mmCIF file of C-alpha atoms in Angstrom:
data_model
loop_
_atom_site.group_PDB
_atom_site.id
_atom_site.type_symbol
_atom_site.label_atom_id
_atom_site.label_comp_id
_atom_site.label_asym_id
_atom_site.label_seq_id
_atom_site.Cartn_x
_atom_site.Cartn_y
_atom_site.Cartn_z
ATOM 1 C CA MET A 44 -28.891 -25.978 -1.553
ATOM 2 C CA ALA A 45 -31.545 -25.466 0.781
ATOM 3 C CA LYS A 46 -31.033 -22.111 2.276
ATOM 4 C CA ARG A 47 -31.370 -23.438 6.271
ATOM 5 C CA ALA A 48 -30.596 -21.616 9.311
ATOM 6 C CA LEU A 49 -27.843 -24.237 10.182
ATOM 7 C CA LEU A 50 -25.440 -22.016 11.990
ATOM 8 C CA ARG A 51 -26.725 -21.049 15.815
ATOM 9 C CA SER A 52 -23.182 -20.576 17.450
ATOM 10 C CA LEU A 53 -19.677 -19.949 16.072
ATOM 11 C CA SER A 54 -16.811 -22.299 16.952
ATOM 12 C CA ASP A 55 -12.736 -21.587 16.311
ATOM 13 C CA VAL A 56 -13.694 -24.446 14.077
ATOM 14 C CA ASP A 57 -16.249 -21.720 11.968
ATOM 15 C CA ILE A 58 -13.637 -19.046 12.668
ATOM 16 C CA ARG A 59 -10.897 -20.635 10.725
ATOM 17 C CA LEU A 60 -12.975 -21.918 7.247
ATOM 18 C CA ILE A 61 -14.666 -17.972 6.748
ATOM 19 C CA ARG A 62 -10.890 -17.071 7.081
ATOM 20 C CA VAL A 63 -10.395 -19.647 4.204
ATOM 21 C CA PHE A 64 -12.737 -18.240 2.850
ATOM 22 C CA ILE A 65 -11.334 -15.008 2.922
ATOM 23 C CA THR A 66 -8.343 -15.961 1.106
ATOM 24 C CA VAL A 67 -10.061 -17.764 -1.577
ATOM 25 C CA THR A 68 -11.911 -14.889 -2.501
ATOM 26 C CA GLU A 69 -9.048 -12.092 -2.228
ATOM 27 C CA CYS A 70 -7.096 -14.768 -4.524
ATOM 28 C CA GLY A 71 -9.376 -15.533 -7.134
ATOM 29 C CA GLY A 72 -10.138 -19.091 -6.613
ATOM 30 C CA PHE A 73 -8.522 -23.133 -5.291
ATOM 31 C CA ALA A 74 -5.704 -22.719 -7.287
ATOM 32 C CA ALA A 75 -4.746 -19.469 -6.737
ATOM 33 C CA SER A 76 -4.903 -19.609 -2.643
ATOM 34 C CA GLU A 77 -2.908 -22.928 -2.306
ATOM 35 C CA LEU A 78 -0.021 -20.996 -1.600
ATOM 36 C CA GLU A 79 -1.707 -18.497 0.345
ATOM 37 C CA LEU A 80 -2.972 -21.045 2.464
ATOM 38 C CA ASN A 81 -0.202 -23.571 2.197
ATOM 39 C CA ILE A 82 -2.868 -26.206 2.050
ATOM 40 C CA GLY A 83 -3.834 -28.118 -1.127
ATOM 41 C CA ARG A 84 -6.777 -27.694 -2.991
ATOM 42 C CA SER A 85 -9.189 -30.358 -2.633
ATOM 43 C CA THR A 86 -8.494 -29.424 1.488
ATOM 44 C CA ILE A 87 -9.465 -25.850 0.118
ATOM 45 C CA SER A 88 -12.395 -27.515 -1.665
ATOM 46 C CA LYS A 89 -13.963 -29.098 1.658
ATOM 47 C CA HIS A 90 -12.906 -26.549 3.595
ATOM 48 C CA ILE A 91 -15.628 -24.562 1.620
ATOM 49 C CA SER A 92 -17.929 -27.418 0.931
ATOM 50 C CA ASP A 93 -17.794 -27.383 4.638
ATOM 51 C CA LEU A 94 -18.899 -23.883 5.063
ATOM 52 C CA GLU A 95 -21.717 -24.283 2.588
ATOM 53 C CA LEU A 96 -22.682 -27.431 4.748
ATOM 54 C CA ARG A 97 -22.116 -25.826 8.107
ATOM 55 C CA ILE A 98 -24.107 -22.459 6.781
ATOM 56 C CA GLY A 99 -26.878 -23.698 4.335
ATOM 57 C CA LEU A 100 -25.558 -21.559 1.465
ATOM 58 C CA LYS A 101 -24.116 -22.023 -2.151
ATOM 59 C CA LEU A 102 -21.346 -18.867 -1.740
ATOM 60 C CA CYS A 103 -19.411 -20.110 -5.156
ATOM 61 C CA ASN A 104 -19.363 -21.517 -8.157
ATOM 62 C CA ARG A 105 -16.293 -23.455 -8.961
ATOM 63 C CA GLY A 106 -16.133 -25.340 -12.610
ATOM 64 C CA PRO A 107 -14.943 -24.878 -15.922
ATOM 65 C CA SER A 108 -16.238 -21.838 -16.308
ATOM 66 C CA GLY A 109 -14.003 -20.390 -13.524
ATOM 67 C CA PHE A 110 -14.267 -18.637 -9.994
ATOM 68 C CA SER A 111 -17.222 -16.631 -8.963
ATOM 69 C CA LEU A 112 -19.249 -15.518 -6.534
ATOM 70 C CA THR A 113 -23.156 -16.755 -6.067
ATOM 71 C CA PRO A 114 -25.542 -13.740 -4.755
ATOM 72 C CA GLU A 115 -25.303 -15.416 -1.053
ATOM 73 C CA GLY A 116 -21.475 -15.757 -1.207
ATOM 74 C CA GLU A 117 -21.401 -12.344 -2.064
ATOM 75 C CA GLN A 118 -23.560 -11.291 1.482
ATOM 76 C CA VAL A 119 -20.819 -14.184 3.336
ATOM 77 C CA LEU A 120 -18.195 -12.176 2.124
ATOM 78 C CA ASP A 121 -19.853 -8.807 3.585
ATOM 79 C CA ALA A 122 -20.433 -9.823 6.766
ATOM 80 C CA ALA A 123 -17.149 -12.153 6.675
ATOM 81 C CA HIS A 124 -15.061 -8.863 6.750
ATOM 82 C CA GLU A 125 -17.201 -7.545 8.854
ATOM 83 C CA LEU A 126 -16.990 -10.204 12.022
ATOM 84 C CA LEU A 127 -13.098 -10.164 11.462
ATOM 85 C CA ALA A 128 -13.492 -6.951 11.816
ATOM 86 C CA ALA A 129 -15.109 -7.182 14.926
ATOM 87 C CA ILE A 130 -12.978 -9.876 16.396
ATOM 88 C CA ASP A 131 -9.773 -7.383 15.406
ATOM 89 C CA GLY A 132 -11.237 -5.163 17.523
ATOM 90 C CA PHE A 133 -11.468 -7.724 20.090
ATOM 91 C CA GLN A 134 -8.213 -8.580 20.268
ATOM 92 C CA ALA A 135 -6.994 -4.596 20.120
ATOM 93 C CA HIS A 136 -9.319 -3.884 23.370
ATOM 94 C CA ILE A 137 -7.712 -6.915 25.217
ATOM 95 C CA ASP A 138 -3.741 -5.489 23.790
ATOM 96 C CA ASN A 139 -5.222 -2.893 25.490
ATOM 97 C CA ILE A 140 -6.131 -3.861 28.715
ATOM 98 C CA HIS A 141 -2.656 -5.376 29.198
ATOM 99 C CA ILE A 142 -0.102 -3.057 31.034
ATOM 100 C CA HIS A 143 3.163 -4.615 28.171
ATOM 101 C CA LEU A 144 1.227 -3.679 24.310
ATOM 102 C CA THR A 145 1.162 -7.012 22.987
ATOM 103 C CA GLY A 146 -0.473 -8.170 19.502
ATOM 104 C CA THR A 147 -0.033 -7.425 15.798
ATOM 105 C CA LEU A 148 1.199 -3.751 14.096
ATOM 106 C CA ARG A 149 0.082 -3.885 10.749
ATOM 107 C CA LEU A 150 2.048 -1.070 8.318
ATOM 108 C CA GLY A 151 1.272 -0.263 5.045
ATOM 109 C CA LEU A 152 3.590 1.677 2.831
ATOM 110 C CA PHE A 153 4.437 3.262 -0.285
ATOM 111 C CA ASP A 154 7.784 4.417 -0.900
ATOM 112 C CA GLN A 155 10.606 3.260 -0.940
ATOM 113 C CA SER A 156 11.972 4.920 2.805
ATOM 114 C CA THR A 157 15.234 3.229 2.935
ATOM 115 C CA THR A 158 16.385 5.018 0.564
ATOM 116 C CA ASN A 159 15.193 8.076 1.152
ATOM 117 C CA PRO A 160 17.745 10.454 3.824
ATOM 118 C CA HIS A 161 14.120 12.843 5.103
ATOM 119 C CA ALA A 162 12.584 9.328 5.984
ATOM 120 C CA HIS A 163 13.639 7.838 9.312
ATOM 121 C CA VAL A 164 11.320 5.033 9.269
ATOM 122 C CA HIS A 165 13.340 2.569 10.507
ATOM 123 C CA GLU A 166 14.143 4.590 13.605
ATOM 124 C CA ALA A 167 10.569 4.601 14.909
ATOM 125 C CA ILE A 168 11.036 0.329 14.004
ATOM 126 C CA ARG A 169 14.279 0.159 16.409
ATOM 127 C CA SER A 170 11.690 3.238 19.569
ATOM 128 C CA PHE A 171 8.783 1.228 19.368
ATOM 129 C CA ASP A 172 10.172 -1.894 19.650
ATOM 130 C CA THR A 173 12.334 -0.927 22.787
ATOM 131 C CA THR A 174 9.568 0.388 24.088
ATOM 132 C CA ALA A 175 6.602 -2.974 22.747
ATOM 133 C CA PRO A 176 9.235 -5.595 22.460
ATOM 134 C CA ASP A 177 6.523 -7.900 21.864
ATOM 135 C CA VAL A 178 4.601 -6.442 19.107
ATOM 136 C CA ALA A 179 5.049 -8.392 16.306
ATOM 137 C CA PHE A 180 5.342 -6.450 12.827
ATOM 138 C CA GLU A 181 3.110 -7.222 9.110
ATOM 139 C CA ILE A 182 4.373 -4.760 6.516
ATOM 140 C CA ALA A 183 2.267 -4.269 3.527
ATOM 141 C CA LEU A 184 3.519 -2.432 0.355
ATOM 142 C CA ALA A 185 0.092 -1.043 -1.766
ATOM 143 C CA PRO A 186 -0.376 2.095 -3.999
ATOM 144 C CA PRO A 187 -1.796 5.129 -1.867
ATOM 145 C CA SER A 188 -5.047 3.981 -2.568
ATOM 146 C CA VAL A 189 -4.913 1.015 -1.741
ATOM 147 C CA LEU A 190 -3.656 1.931 1.509
ATOM 148 C CA GLU A 191 -5.756 4.383 1.933
ATOM 149 C CA ALA A 192 -9.078 1.905 1.570
ATOM 150 C CA ARG A 193 -7.042 -0.385 3.835
ATOM 151 C CA VAL A 194 -6.679 1.524 6.855
ATOM 152 C CA THR A 195 -10.590 3.012 6.790
ATOM 153 C CA ASP A 196 -11.585 -0.423 6.951
ATOM 154 C CA GLY A 197 -9.153 -1.118 9.436
ATOM 155 C CA THR A 198 -7.078 -4.344 8.086
ATOM 156 C CA LEU A 199 -4.490 -1.779 8.858
ATOM 157 C CA ASP A 200 -3.572 -0.453 11.261
ATOM 158 C CA ILE A 201 -1.070 2.415 10.471
ATOM 159 C CA ALA A 202 -0.227 3.090 6.730
ATOM 160 C CA ILE A 203 2.687 6.146 5.630
ATOM 161 C CA VAL A 204 1.411 7.892 1.609
ATOM 162 C CA PRO A 205 1.497 10.267 -0.266
ATOM 163 C CA ILE A 206 -0.650 13.847 0.957
ATOM 164 C CA HIS A 207 -2.830 13.631 -2.416
ATOM 165 C CA ARG A 208 -6.438 14.002 -1.907
ATOM 166 C CA GLN A 209 -7.183 13.522 2.091
ATOM 167 C CA SER A 210 -9.739 10.931 3.088
ATOM 168 C CA SER A 211 -12.572 12.838 5.520
ATOM 169 C CA ALA A 212 -12.032 9.278 7.224
ATOM 170 C CA LEU A 213 -7.958 9.885 8.060
ATOM 171 C CA GLN A 214 -6.020 11.854 10.208
ATOM 172 C CA TYR A 215 -2.885 12.752 8.277
ATOM 173 C CA THR A 216 0.206 13.385 9.900
ATOM 174 C CA PRO A 217 3.228 14.677 8.290
ATOM 175 C CA LEU A 218 6.361 12.986 8.130
ATOM 176 C CA TYR A 219 8.736 14.173 5.503
ATOM 177 C CA GLU A 220 9.177 15.015 1.896
ATOM 178 C CA GLU A 221 10.310 13.711 -0.894
ATOM 179 C CA HIS A 222 11.989 15.402 -4.171
ATOM 180 C CA MET A 223 10.660 13.907 -8.206
ATOM 181 C CA THR A 224 12.093 15.077 -11.511
ATOM 182 C CA LEU A 225 11.472 13.808 -14.463
ATOM 183 C CA TYR A 226 14.657 11.483 -16.239
ATOM 184 C CA CYS A 227 14.962 10.164 -19.331
ATOM 185 C CA GLY A 228 16.996 6.588 -19.919
ATOM 186 C CA GLU A 229 20.412 6.411 -21.908
ATOM 187 C CA GLY A 230 19.500 6.281 -26.065
ATOM 188 C CA HIS A 231 16.797 8.567 -25.486
ATOM 189 C CA PRO A 232 16.377 11.511 -27.586
ATOM 190 C CA LEU A 233 16.318 14.260 -24.748
ATOM 191 C CA PHE A 234 19.376 12.244 -22.476
ATOM 192 C CA GLU A 235 21.847 14.138 -24.758
ATOM 193 C CA VAL A 236 20.648 17.809 -24.485
ATOM 194 C CA ASP A 237 21.193 20.268 -22.091
ATOM 195 C CA THR A 238 19.489 20.239 -18.659
ATOM 196 C CA THR A 239 18.814 23.895 -18.238
ATOM 197 C CA MET A 240 16.581 24.256 -21.046
ATOM 198 C CA ARG A 241 12.933 24.921 -20.214
ATOM 199 C CA ALA A 242 10.576 22.362 -20.669
ATOM 200 C CA GLU A 243 8.264 24.612 -22.649
ATOM 201 C CA ASP A 244 11.397 24.534 -25.454
ATOM 202 C CA LEU A 245 11.325 20.428 -25.534
ATOM 203 C CA ASN A 246 7.781 19.923 -26.178
ATOM 204 C CA LEU A 247 7.529 16.909 -24.019
ATOM 205 C CA ALA A 248 4.376 15.871 -25.185
ATOM 206 C CA GLN A 249 6.116 14.159 -28.408
ATOM 207 C CA TYR A 250 7.673 11.268 -25.761
ATOM 208 C CA LYS A 251 6.182 8.190 -24.642
ATOM 209 C CA TYR A 252 5.323 8.615 -21.147
ATOM 210 C CA ALA A 253 5.629 6.311 -18.188
ATOM 211 C CA GLY A 254 3.542 7.573 -14.958
ATOM 212 C CA TYR A 255 1.585 5.853 -12.185
ATOM 213 C CA GLY A 256 -1.452 3.798 -12.999
ATOM 214 C CA PHE A 257 -3.726 5.636 -10.268
ATOM 215 C CA ASN A 258 -4.559 8.661 -8.889
ATOM 216 C CA SER A 259 -1.112 10.279 -7.173
ATOM 217 C CA PRO A 260 1.166 13.298 -7.196
ATOM 218 C CA ASN A 261 2.313 11.921 -10.529
ATOM 219 C CA MET A 262 -0.464 11.823 -11.958
ATOM 220 C CA MET A 263 -1.221 15.221 -11.420
ATOM 221 C CA ALA A 264 3.128 16.584 -12.991
ATOM 222 C CA GLY A 265 2.995 13.983 -15.947
ATOM 223 C CA GLN A 266 -0.764 16.164 -16.727
ATOM 224 C CA ASN A 267 0.592 19.437 -15.900
ATOM 225 C CA LEU A 268 3.808 18.425 -18.396
ATOM 226 C CA GLY A 269 0.243 17.602 -20.966
ATOM 227 C CA MET A 270 2.089 14.738 -21.225
ATOM 228 C CA ARG A 271 0.116 11.459 -22.140
ATOM 229 C CA ARG A 272 0.855 7.997 -20.280
ATOM 230 C CA THR A 273 1.070 5.262 -22.639
ATOM 231 C CA ALA A 274 2.769 3.466 -20.122
ATOM 232 C CA ARG A 275 1.525 2.415 -16.712
ATOM 233 C CA VAL A 276 2.590 1.082 -13.221
ATOM 234 C CA GLN A 277 2.299 0.396 -10.022
ATOM 235 C CA GLU A 278 5.431 0.543 -8.726
ATOM 236 C CA GLU A 279 8.293 2.120 -8.827
ATOM 237 C CA GLU A 280 11.267 -0.728 -9.903
ATOM 238 C CA ALA A 281 9.118 -1.168 -13.133
ATOM 239 C CA LEU A 282 8.646 2.853 -13.733
ATOM 240 C CA SER A 283 12.745 2.585 -13.631
ATOM 241 C CA LEU A 284 13.274 -0.525 -15.320
ATOM 242 C CA LEU A 285 10.835 1.724 -18.218
ATOM 243 C CA ILE A 286 13.117 4.485 -18.489
ATOM 244 C CA GLN A 287 16.523 3.115 -18.368
ATOM 245 C CA SER A 288 15.164 1.854 -21.600
ATOM 246 C CA GLY A 289 16.075 5.011 -23.237
ATOM 247 C CA ARG A 290 12.266 5.026 -24.748
ATOM 248 C CA TYR A 291 10.210 7.037 -21.800
ATOM 249 C CA LEU A 292 10.553 9.602 -20.065
ATOM 250 C CA GLY A 293 8.872 8.862 -15.648
ATOM 251 C CA TYR A 294 9.418 11.019 -12.540
ATOM 252 C CA LEU A 295 11.992 9.352 -9.636
ATOM 253 C CA ALA A 296 12.678 10.239 -6.322
ATOM 254 C CA ASP A 297 16.089 12.016 -6.707
ATOM 255 C CA HIS A 298 17.088 9.691 -3.947
ATOM 256 C CA VAL A 299 16.165 6.866 -6.446
ATOM 257 C CA ALA A 300 17.783 8.225 -9.447
ATOM 258 C CA GLU A 301 20.829 9.284 -7.840
ATOM 259 C CA THR A 302 21.827 5.396 -8.213
ATOM 260 C CA PHE A 303 21.461 5.730 -12.215
ATOM 261 C CA LEU A 304 22.604 8.608 -12.299
ATOM 262 C CA ARG A 305 26.113 7.703 -10.999
ATOM 263 C CA LYS A 306 26.130 4.923 -13.567
ATOM 264 C CA GLY A 307 25.375 7.489 -16.627
ATOM 265 C CA ALA A 308 22.691 5.130 -16.721
ATOM 266 C CA VAL A 309 19.545 8.261 -16.314
ATOM 267 C CA ARG A 310 19.532 12.045 -16.984
ATOM 268 C CA ALA A 311 16.546 14.431 -15.408
ATOM 269 C CA VAL A 312 15.242 16.453 -17.675
ATOM 270 C CA ALA A 313 14.283 19.967 -17.698
ATOM 271 C CA PRO A 314 15.023 19.722 -13.410
ATOM 272 C CA GLU A 315 14.630 23.325 -12.574
ATOM 273 C CA ASP A 316 10.625 23.078 -14.788
ATOM 274 C CA THR A 317 9.750 19.140 -13.790
ATOM 275 C CA GLY A 318 10.713 18.453 -10.258
ATOM 276 C CA TYR A 319 8.160 19.060 -7.619
ATOM 277 C CA THR A 320 8.356 17.165 -3.915
ATOM 278 C CA THR A 321 5.761 15.911 -2.234
ATOM 279 C CA ARG A 322 4.980 15.584 1.273
ATOM 280 C CA PHE A 323 4.538 12.442 3.361
ATOM 281 C CA ALA A 324 1.958 11.225 6.128
ATOM 282 C CA ALA A 325 1.019 9.006 8.619
ATOM 283 C CA ILE A 326 -2.105 8.046 7.841
ATOM 284 C CA VAL A 327 -4.010 6.408 10.988
ATOM 285 C CA ARG A 328 -8.241 6.488 10.405
ATOM 286 C CA LYS A 329 -10.299 8.494 12.764
ATOM 287 C CA LYS A 330 -13.257 6.820 14.230
ATOM 288 C CA PRO A 331 -12.990 3.752 15.883
ATOM 289 C CA ALA A 332 -9.652 5.347 17.389
ATOM 290 C CA SER A 333 -6.658 3.465 17.036
ATOM 291 C CA ASP A 334 -5.376 1.367 19.852
ATOM 292 C CA ARG A 335 -2.540 1.751 22.576
ATOM 293 C CA LYS A 336 0.184 -0.128 19.790
ATOM 294 C CA THR A 337 -0.550 1.979 16.840
ATOM 295 C CA GLU A 338 -0.843 5.029 19.072
ATOM 296 C CA GLU A 339 2.928 4.025 20.247
ATOM 297 C CA PHE A 340 3.616 3.980 16.334
ATOM 298 C CA LEU A 341 2.449 7.209 15.499
ATOM 299 C CA ARG A 342 4.810 8.696 17.985
ATOM 300 C CA CYS A 343 7.680 6.715 17.733
ATOM 301 C CA LEU A 344 7.401 7.807 13.791
ATOM 302 C CA VAL A 345 6.407 11.456 14.958
ATOM 303 C CA GLU A 346 9.310 11.664 17.163
ATOM 304 C CA ALA A 347 12.052 10.234 14.795
ATOM 305 C CA HIS A 348 11.036 12.320 11.776
ATOM 306 C CA ASP A 349 10.536 16.127 14.982
ATOM 307 C CA GLY A 350 12.913 18.688 13.444
ATOM 308 C CA ARG A 351 13.770 17.524 10.456
ATOM 309 C CA TRP A 352 10.613 18.477 8.425
ATOM 310 C CA SER A 353 11.287 21.890 8.746
ATOM 311 C CA ASP A 354 14.805 20.956 7.473
ATOM 312 C CA VAL A 355 13.134 19.858 4.440
ATOM 313 C CA MET A 356 10.351 21.737 3.589
#
């Protein structure tokens, strides 16, 4: 395809095509993006072809060998992210001009805060909705490293993550804590062992261990006990499943394990030695400064947890 500077100005149609292009790359191909875009594969293909014609560049390879970006496509993708970030920034500035807060607040979460007695995110949402009823919510669940990256690149406004290896690009505001303990499931060799036994006497390294597949306090705790991870998960739900199988040791938040403990499905392993506490914080970008709606939601989060932080230290 001849590389000619065809694009002189951007229209709404161009921006829509660019958004389709980004979604296709994020999903990894036309077929995979059908559900996300809610349009057919042939229409998606036409949108990409239209964008290629519009800018005079071949953006991707598609065929029997699969979907992949061309070198030019990689560069256009970077530029597309910058463009949409600039548009979002412009919209945020406009939102700041309005007397009433509007727009969308993009919140990221990692932990199961709905069952954590020390987490009062729901109270913050209630308070924020009273103050800013015209602001819509988008909530994403992802591992901490993903959430931190998305707050840094501006695709999330704010997130709540465990404090671990803090980024210099982010501002961390402590909110609440979560206590973690090593558990095993019914049928595991340690299930009937006295919980008062010391971890050093149990030779934990001989047992299969399931843990998160990303840098986290969970990973560090397992390493400190000399356990080698034989199963990797991204979410606590998967971790609970492996522990309940009776074949793996793994860490659960005590508030998550409570239900399984009542059923007799899991049991703590040397809790005095294996337990640890994780602090959770709200994170926002240091630069550029957060918009008004993000600052307001952060205020609501702090207010919802004020006076409780010291209670759970």
